[in-house]
Amino acid sequence: MTVTTTETNRQIRLKKRPVGMPAPGDFEAVASPRPAPRDGEVLRRTIYLSLDPYMRGRMSDAASYANPVNLGDVMVGHTVSQVVDSRHPNFRAGDIVTGYDGWQEYAVSDGKDLRKLDSSVPISTAIGVLGMPGMTAYVGLLDIGQPKPGETVVVSGASGAVGSIVGQLAKIKGCRAVGVAGSAEKCRHVVDELGFDACVNYKTDDLVNALRDACPKGIDVYFENVGGAVFAAVLRLLNKFARIPLCGMISEYNVTQNPGGPNLRPLLVHRAMIRGFIVSDHYDRFPAFLQEVVPLVRDGRIKYREDIVDGLDAAPWALIGLFEGRNFGKALVRVSPEDPGTG
Ligand code: NDP
């Protein structure tokens, strides 16, 4: 049983399962009592909440690799928080931690799910470039994509949380990095700020021809984030023994009818390998990821962009924005200020 106080804890709960694109009415904001820690527990205040495309899957009760959020439950999500009250020997008030507290202002637990953060990098990075999305880029590209110097790596969703890191890691590994993104501004950012060699705008460019121009030696690794027409175009340009880490297919998360699919014959002809992966199966690689990528972020060799909205109530709108391409960088909600004194 949770002990509560007279103070409130604002939460956003799942009210309805969406059909197609999620809508603001699928969520419900509730002021519930703020929990209090019992012996062995830690209470924390959410500072940043991560918004990620997988949340669409949790809103649905279709069979998937993870259980859905029950109707009436708080939406799930990675968080960065500050400990406000601790009755746990390993945590003190003021500690900054990352966990999975979901869409709410306060959370309490026995602390097993928490990791303390140091202050050598901005704390928001723990749920972005140095958290689940960065880790997804790392294992998907390096372990599954196995890029070799001189090869061409194409990544879709190139300006986003995962794709932006994939392309920068590909450059660091000596590859040609080509992005696919949904606006001229995003493409400019990917090339000018992140250092990709080229970027194709899938909304305005002739995909096959633009990709052919951007990849004169063909495609050796395609890091798949979106599916649909981009995937179909890439398949036509694969090199022999190409690898395709199948990370996500965001163009299909809200479809209500079977979207069909491209002709897979090029996989056979080119002896290509496609492998779906879920980052949570690969957390044995987390220490290696941090060891390699933290210094790159600290030195500015890997850059990241965050798209932060203020206030928990903006979370539904910002989540929907992921499926409309409204976010430009890692989507985060600032639920409360880093330093509450500065309000
Ligand atoms: P992003 O930060 O890239 O945000 C989503 C972006 O997807 C949008 O900004 C938009 O960019 C693009 N997009 C939205 N709708 C479409 C569409 N119909 N067609 C093409 N592009 C679209 O999100 P993440 O980096 O967090 O996630 C990227 C992918 O990685 C997702 O598919 C996600 O599910 C997957 N993922 C998988 C994991 C795993 O373990 N397998 C773990 C983490 C993420 P634009 O403007 O360019 O269209």
XYZ file of C-alpha atoms and ligand atoms in Angstrom:
391
model
C 0.000 0.000 0.000
C 1.318 3.467 -0.873
C 1.444 6.073 1.898
C 0.189 9.477 0.732
C 0.280 13.100 1.876
C -2.189 15.946 1.617
C -0.127 17.494 -1.200
C -0.925 16.686 -4.791
C 0.811 14.768 -7.538
C -0.311 15.728 -11.021
C -0.417 12.723 -13.330
C -1.396 12.018 -16.906
C -3.229 8.756 -17.291
C -4.380 6.768 -20.304
C -8.099 7.318 -20.707
C -8.863 5.718 -24.083
C -7.043 3.489 -26.522
C -6.472 5.477 -29.713
C -7.668 4.375 -33.098
C -5.110 5.661 -35.575
C -3.348 8.843 -34.488
C -3.527 9.475 -30.714
C -5.682 12.462 -29.710
C -5.526 14.730 -26.641
C -8.799 13.156 -25.438
C -7.069 9.771 -25.081
C -5.321 11.188 -21.997
C -6.618 12.488 -18.685
C -4.847 14.818 -16.246
C -5.514 13.885 -12.629
C -4.437 15.473 -9.332
C -3.804 12.505 -7.049
C -2.290 12.564 -3.540
C 1.495 12.849 -3.415
C 3.060 9.601 -2.143
C 5.355 9.559 0.909
C 8.354 7.230 1.245
C 8.251 4.354 3.735
C 11.387 2.680 5.149
C 13.667 1.689 2.265
C 11.927 3.999 -0.241
C 12.850 7.138 -2.184
C 10.525 9.986 -3.203
C 11.551 12.096 -6.171
C 10.300 15.051 -8.155
C 10.277 14.647 -11.931
C 12.383 17.197 -13.789
C 12.460 15.804 -17.348
C 10.168 13.260 -18.973
C 11.205 11.592 -22.224
C 8.633 11.214 -24.986
C 9.319 8.326 -27.353
C 7.522 6.731 -30.309
C 7.228 3.353 -28.496
C 4.618 4.997 -26.228
C 2.098 4.674 -29.058
C 2.488 0.886 -28.761
C 1.884 1.008 -24.994
C -1.404 2.863 -25.596
C -2.661 -0.043 -27.688
C -3.637 -3.490 -26.435
C -2.387 -5.217 -29.593
C 0.193 -7.921 -28.812
C 3.714 -6.487 -28.695
C 7.070 -7.014 -27.008
C 5.894 -5.153 -23.880
C 2.639 -5.033 -21.936
C 0.252 -2.149 -22.681
C -0.532 0.581 -20.173
C -3.885 -0.299 -18.571
C -6.724 2.160 -19.024
C -6.681 4.529 -16.038
C -2.970 3.952 -15.341
C -0.263 6.600 -15.467
C 1.504 6.721 -18.841
C 4.988 5.204 -18.694
C 8.245 6.926 -19.586
C 11.889 7.499 -18.742
C 12.557 10.375 -16.370
C 15.265 12.456 -14.746
C 14.325 13.419 -11.208
C 15.577 14.882 -7.983
C 15.292 12.995 -4.710
C 13.184 15.081 -2.323
C 12.897 12.650 0.573
C 14.785 9.414 1.146
C 14.426 6.621 3.635
C 16.846 4.516 1.584
C 20.515 4.228 2.623
C 21.857 4.774 -0.941
C 19.990 7.995 -1.754
C 19.938 11.458 -0.215
C 17.675 14.430 -0.769
C 19.109 16.442 -3.655
C 20.485 13.437 -5.599
C 19.711 13.528 -9.321
C 18.586 10.150 -10.645
C 17.216 8.604 -13.803
C 14.385 6.097 -13.702
C 11.090 5.107 -15.272
C 8.626 7.172 -13.292
C 6.202 7.978 -16.106
C 4.005 10.997 -16.737
C 3.714 12.389 -13.227
C 5.250 15.017 -10.971
C 6.289 12.689 -8.124
C 7.086 9.003 -7.758
C 8.152 6.708 -4.948
C 9.870 3.308 -5.093
C 12.462 1.104 -3.412
C 15.144 2.644 -5.643
C 16.057 -0.543 -7.554
C 15.057 1.122 -10.811
C 17.123 4.273 -10.211
C 20.601 5.266 -11.386
C 22.376 8.250 -9.867
C 23.721 10.811 -12.330
C 26.924 12.782 -12.083
C 27.078 16.393 -13.156
C 29.790 16.158 -15.829
C 27.161 16.368 -18.595
C 23.719 18.031 -18.632
C 21.272 15.830 -16.715
C 18.731 15.717 -19.557
C 21.204 13.675 -21.620
C 20.487 10.648 -19.390
C 17.206 10.100 -21.234
C 18.466 11.196 -24.647
C 21.876 10.925 -26.221
C 23.279 9.096 -23.153
C 20.120 7.130 -22.423
C 17.801 4.745 -24.213
C 17.809 6.517 -27.624
C 21.603 6.871 -27.738
C 21.995 3.269 -26.631
C 19.604 2.200 -29.406
C 21.768 3.978 -31.967
C 24.918 2.388 -30.514
C 23.843 -1.269 -30.435
C 21.816 -1.035 -33.621
C 24.561 0.527 -35.672
C 27.671 -1.093 -34.200
C 26.496 -4.565 -33.159
C 23.921 -5.230 -35.860
C 24.942 -2.874 -38.657
C 28.666 -3.658 -38.236
C 29.826 -0.670 -40.312
C 33.320 -0.744 -41.797
C 35.418 2.292 -42.730
C 34.591 3.514 -46.221
C 31.108 2.003 -46.254
C 27.922 4.025 -46.738
C 25.429 4.152 -43.874
C 21.938 5.546 -44.491
C 19.661 6.380 -41.558
C 16.057 7.557 -41.625
C 14.605 9.787 -38.928
C 18.008 11.419 -39.221
C 17.367 14.556 -37.163
C 15.731 12.633 -34.330
C 16.904 11.220 -31.042
C 18.169 7.905 -32.456
C 18.967 8.804 -36.067
C 21.102 11.835 -35.221
C 23.410 9.654 -33.130
C 23.532 6.851 -35.709
C 24.910 9.189 -38.379
C 27.480 10.773 -36.077
C 28.702 7.369 -34.878
C 28.910 6.236 -38.510
C 31.159 9.227 -39.287
C 33.348 8.472 -36.261
C 33.708 4.880 -37.551
C 34.960 6.218 -40.905
C 31.791 5.747 -42.958
C 29.880 7.981 -45.330
C 26.734 9.007 -43.436
C 23.550 9.876 -45.310
C 20.391 10.958 -43.526
C 16.753 10.960 -44.549
C 14.551 13.569 -42.861
C 11.252 15.368 -43.347
C 12.160 19.027 -43.950
C 14.816 21.221 -45.541
C 15.595 22.701 -42.118
C 16.114 19.259 -40.575
C 18.312 18.214 -43.523
C 20.426 21.373 -43.188
C 20.913 20.670 -39.484
C 21.914 17.061 -40.144
C 24.605 18.096 -42.643
C 25.781 21.481 -41.315
C 25.588 20.874 -37.555
C 25.897 17.105 -37.183
C 28.407 16.530 -39.983
C 26.541 13.982 -42.102
C 27.775 13.862 -45.719
C 24.312 14.315 -47.226
C 20.630 14.334 -46.354
C 17.576 13.531 -48.441
C 14.216 15.213 -47.772
C 11.753 12.351 -48.196
C 8.816 14.743 -48.464
C 10.065 16.713 -51.468
C 12.889 14.796 -53.138
C 12.531 12.012 -55.673
C 13.641 9.373 -53.180
C 15.401 6.841 -55.363
C 17.242 9.412 -57.455
C 18.179 11.586 -54.477
C 19.460 8.570 -52.558
C 21.384 7.383 -55.609
C 23.081 10.784 -55.853
C 23.828 10.798 -52.132
C 25.167 7.222 -52.158
C 27.323 6.906 -55.298
C 28.776 3.619 -54.022
C 25.414 2.136 -52.971
C 24.189 1.421 -49.447
C 26.003 -0.954 -47.085
C 24.056 -0.292 -43.893
C 20.506 1.025 -43.664
C 19.416 1.914 -40.133
C 15.646 1.687 -40.438
C 13.520 4.002 -38.307
C 10.511 4.762 -40.479
C 9.450 2.012 -42.937
C 7.150 2.792 -45.869
C 8.369 4.561 -48.997
C 11.853 5.276 -47.617
C 12.461 1.586 -46.949
C 11.208 0.670 -50.427
C 13.591 3.183 -52.042
C 16.603 2.048 -50.003
C 16.011 -1.590 -50.960
C 16.628 -0.678 -54.582
C 20.113 0.650 -53.804
C 21.522 -2.019 -51.492
C 25.019 -3.352 -51.956
C 25.949 -6.995 -51.747
C 25.915 -8.229 -48.106
C 24.237 -5.065 -46.841
C 22.975 -5.018 -43.249
C 19.678 -3.512 -42.091
C 19.199 -2.970 -38.354
C 15.390 -2.763 -38.149
C 14.915 -0.343 -35.288
C 11.497 1.193 -35.908
C 8.787 1.827 -38.501
C 7.189 5.018 -37.278
C 5.253 5.596 -40.519
C 3.137 2.558 -39.600
C 2.428 3.099 -35.898
C -0.893 4.841 -36.484
C -2.176 3.036 -39.559
C -5.534 1.345 -39.261
C -5.168 -0.847 -42.357
C -2.384 -3.211 -43.338
C 0.115 -0.911 -45.089
C 1.378 -3.689 -47.367
C 5.086 -3.641 -47.917
C 7.880 -3.288 -50.446
C 9.229 -6.004 -52.661
C 11.825 -7.859 -50.544
C 13.533 -9.551 -53.468
C 16.609 -7.245 -53.242
C 17.382 -8.811 -49.852
C 17.765 -12.156 -51.570
C 19.600 -10.875 -54.618
C 22.132 -8.957 -52.511
C 22.340 -11.543 -49.682
C 21.407 -8.715 -47.312
C 20.732 -9.227 -43.640
C 17.811 -7.534 -41.901
C 17.458 -7.873 -38.152
C 14.840 -6.418 -35.869
C 16.058 -5.478 -32.417
C 14.691 -4.036 -29.198
C 17.192 -2.071 -27.160
C 16.062 -3.548 -23.844
C 17.528 -6.930 -24.900
C 20.978 -5.344 -25.152
C 21.569 -3.641 -21.802
C 24.657 -5.773 -21.171
C 26.219 -3.262 -23.619
C 25.232 -0.228 -21.547
C 28.592 0.130 -19.734
C 30.482 -0.090 -23.054
C 28.099 2.469 -24.557
C 28.639 4.941 -21.724
C 32.389 4.400 -21.755
C 32.615 5.186 -25.452
C 29.920 7.815 -25.911
C 30.112 9.942 -22.720
C 33.567 11.319 -23.694
C 32.349 11.973 -27.250
C 29.433 14.011 -25.933
C 31.571 15.800 -23.372
C 34.108 16.767 -26.080
C 31.395 17.887 -28.479
C 32.323 15.232 -31.045
C 28.765 13.966 -30.763
C 26.221 16.763 -30.787
C 22.622 16.499 -29.731
C 19.580 18.673 -30.029
C 16.676 18.667 -27.600
C 13.120 19.787 -28.240
C 11.783 20.651 -24.794
C 8.177 21.580 -23.993
C 7.251 22.994 -20.594
C 4.754 21.449 -18.220
C 3.293 17.966 -17.923
C 0.057 19.077 -19.557
C 1.926 19.616 -22.836
C 2.981 15.948 -22.971
C 0.040 14.580 -25.022
C 0.437 17.326 -27.638
C 4.191 16.752 -27.806
C 3.815 12.965 -28.075
C 1.418 13.389 -31.004
C 4.036 15.703 -32.521
C 6.450 12.790 -32.897
C 4.101 11.259 -35.452
C 3.660 14.550 -37.280
C 7.371 15.383 -37.420
C 6.815 18.427 -35.179
C 9.729 17.588 -32.870
C 13.170 18.716 -33.972
C 15.556 16.694 -31.813
C 14.990 14.583 -28.710
C 11.471 15.214 -27.413
C 11.428 16.068 -23.697
C 8.977 17.586 -21.250
C 10.316 19.871 -18.523
C 7.932 18.803 -15.763
C 9.615 21.006 -13.142
C 12.738 23.201 -13.082
C 16.195 21.691 -12.536
C 16.666 24.124 -9.672
C 13.303 24.651 -7.990
C 14.708 27.790 -6.341
C 14.815 29.481 -9.749
C 11.214 28.434 -10.513
P 12.496 10.954 -33.327
O 13.154 11.870 -32.378
O 13.177 10.622 -34.615
O 11.028 11.525 -33.618
C 10.180 10.912 -34.541
C 10.438 11.419 -35.985
O 9.948 10.442 -36.900
C 9.664 12.671 -36.336
O 10.295 13.855 -35.906
C 9.583 12.577 -37.845
O 10.732 13.203 -38.424
C 9.674 11.074 -38.112
N 8.393 10.598 -38.647
C 7.184 10.710 -38.056
N 6.239 10.187 -38.858
C 6.880 9.746 -39.970
C 6.445 9.114 -41.174
N 5.146 8.838 -41.386
N 7.377 8.795 -42.104
C 8.678 9.079 -41.896
N 9.150 9.683 -40.782
C 8.254 10.015 -39.835
O 12.169 9.576 -32.601
P 13.237 8.540 -32.009
O 14.597 8.864 -32.505
O 12.996 8.430 -30.562
O 12.776 7.162 -32.664
C 13.124 6.861 -34.014
C 12.687 5.435 -34.340
O 13.401 4.520 -33.509
C 11.199 5.156 -34.104
O 10.740 4.314 -35.126
C 11.204 4.409 -32.787
O 10.073 3.593 -32.637
C 12.490 3.617 -32.913
N 13.069 3.152 -31.654
C 13.275 1.801 -31.524
C 13.886 1.291 -30.413
C 14.165 -0.174 -30.338
O 14.538 -0.662 -29.275
N 14.014 -0.909 -31.440
C 14.268 2.162 -29.295
C 14.061 3.578 -29.542
C 13.462 4.040 -30.688
P 10.669 13.811 -39.917
O 10.273 15.248 -39.756
O 12.053 13.617 -40.394
O 9.628 13.039 -40.672
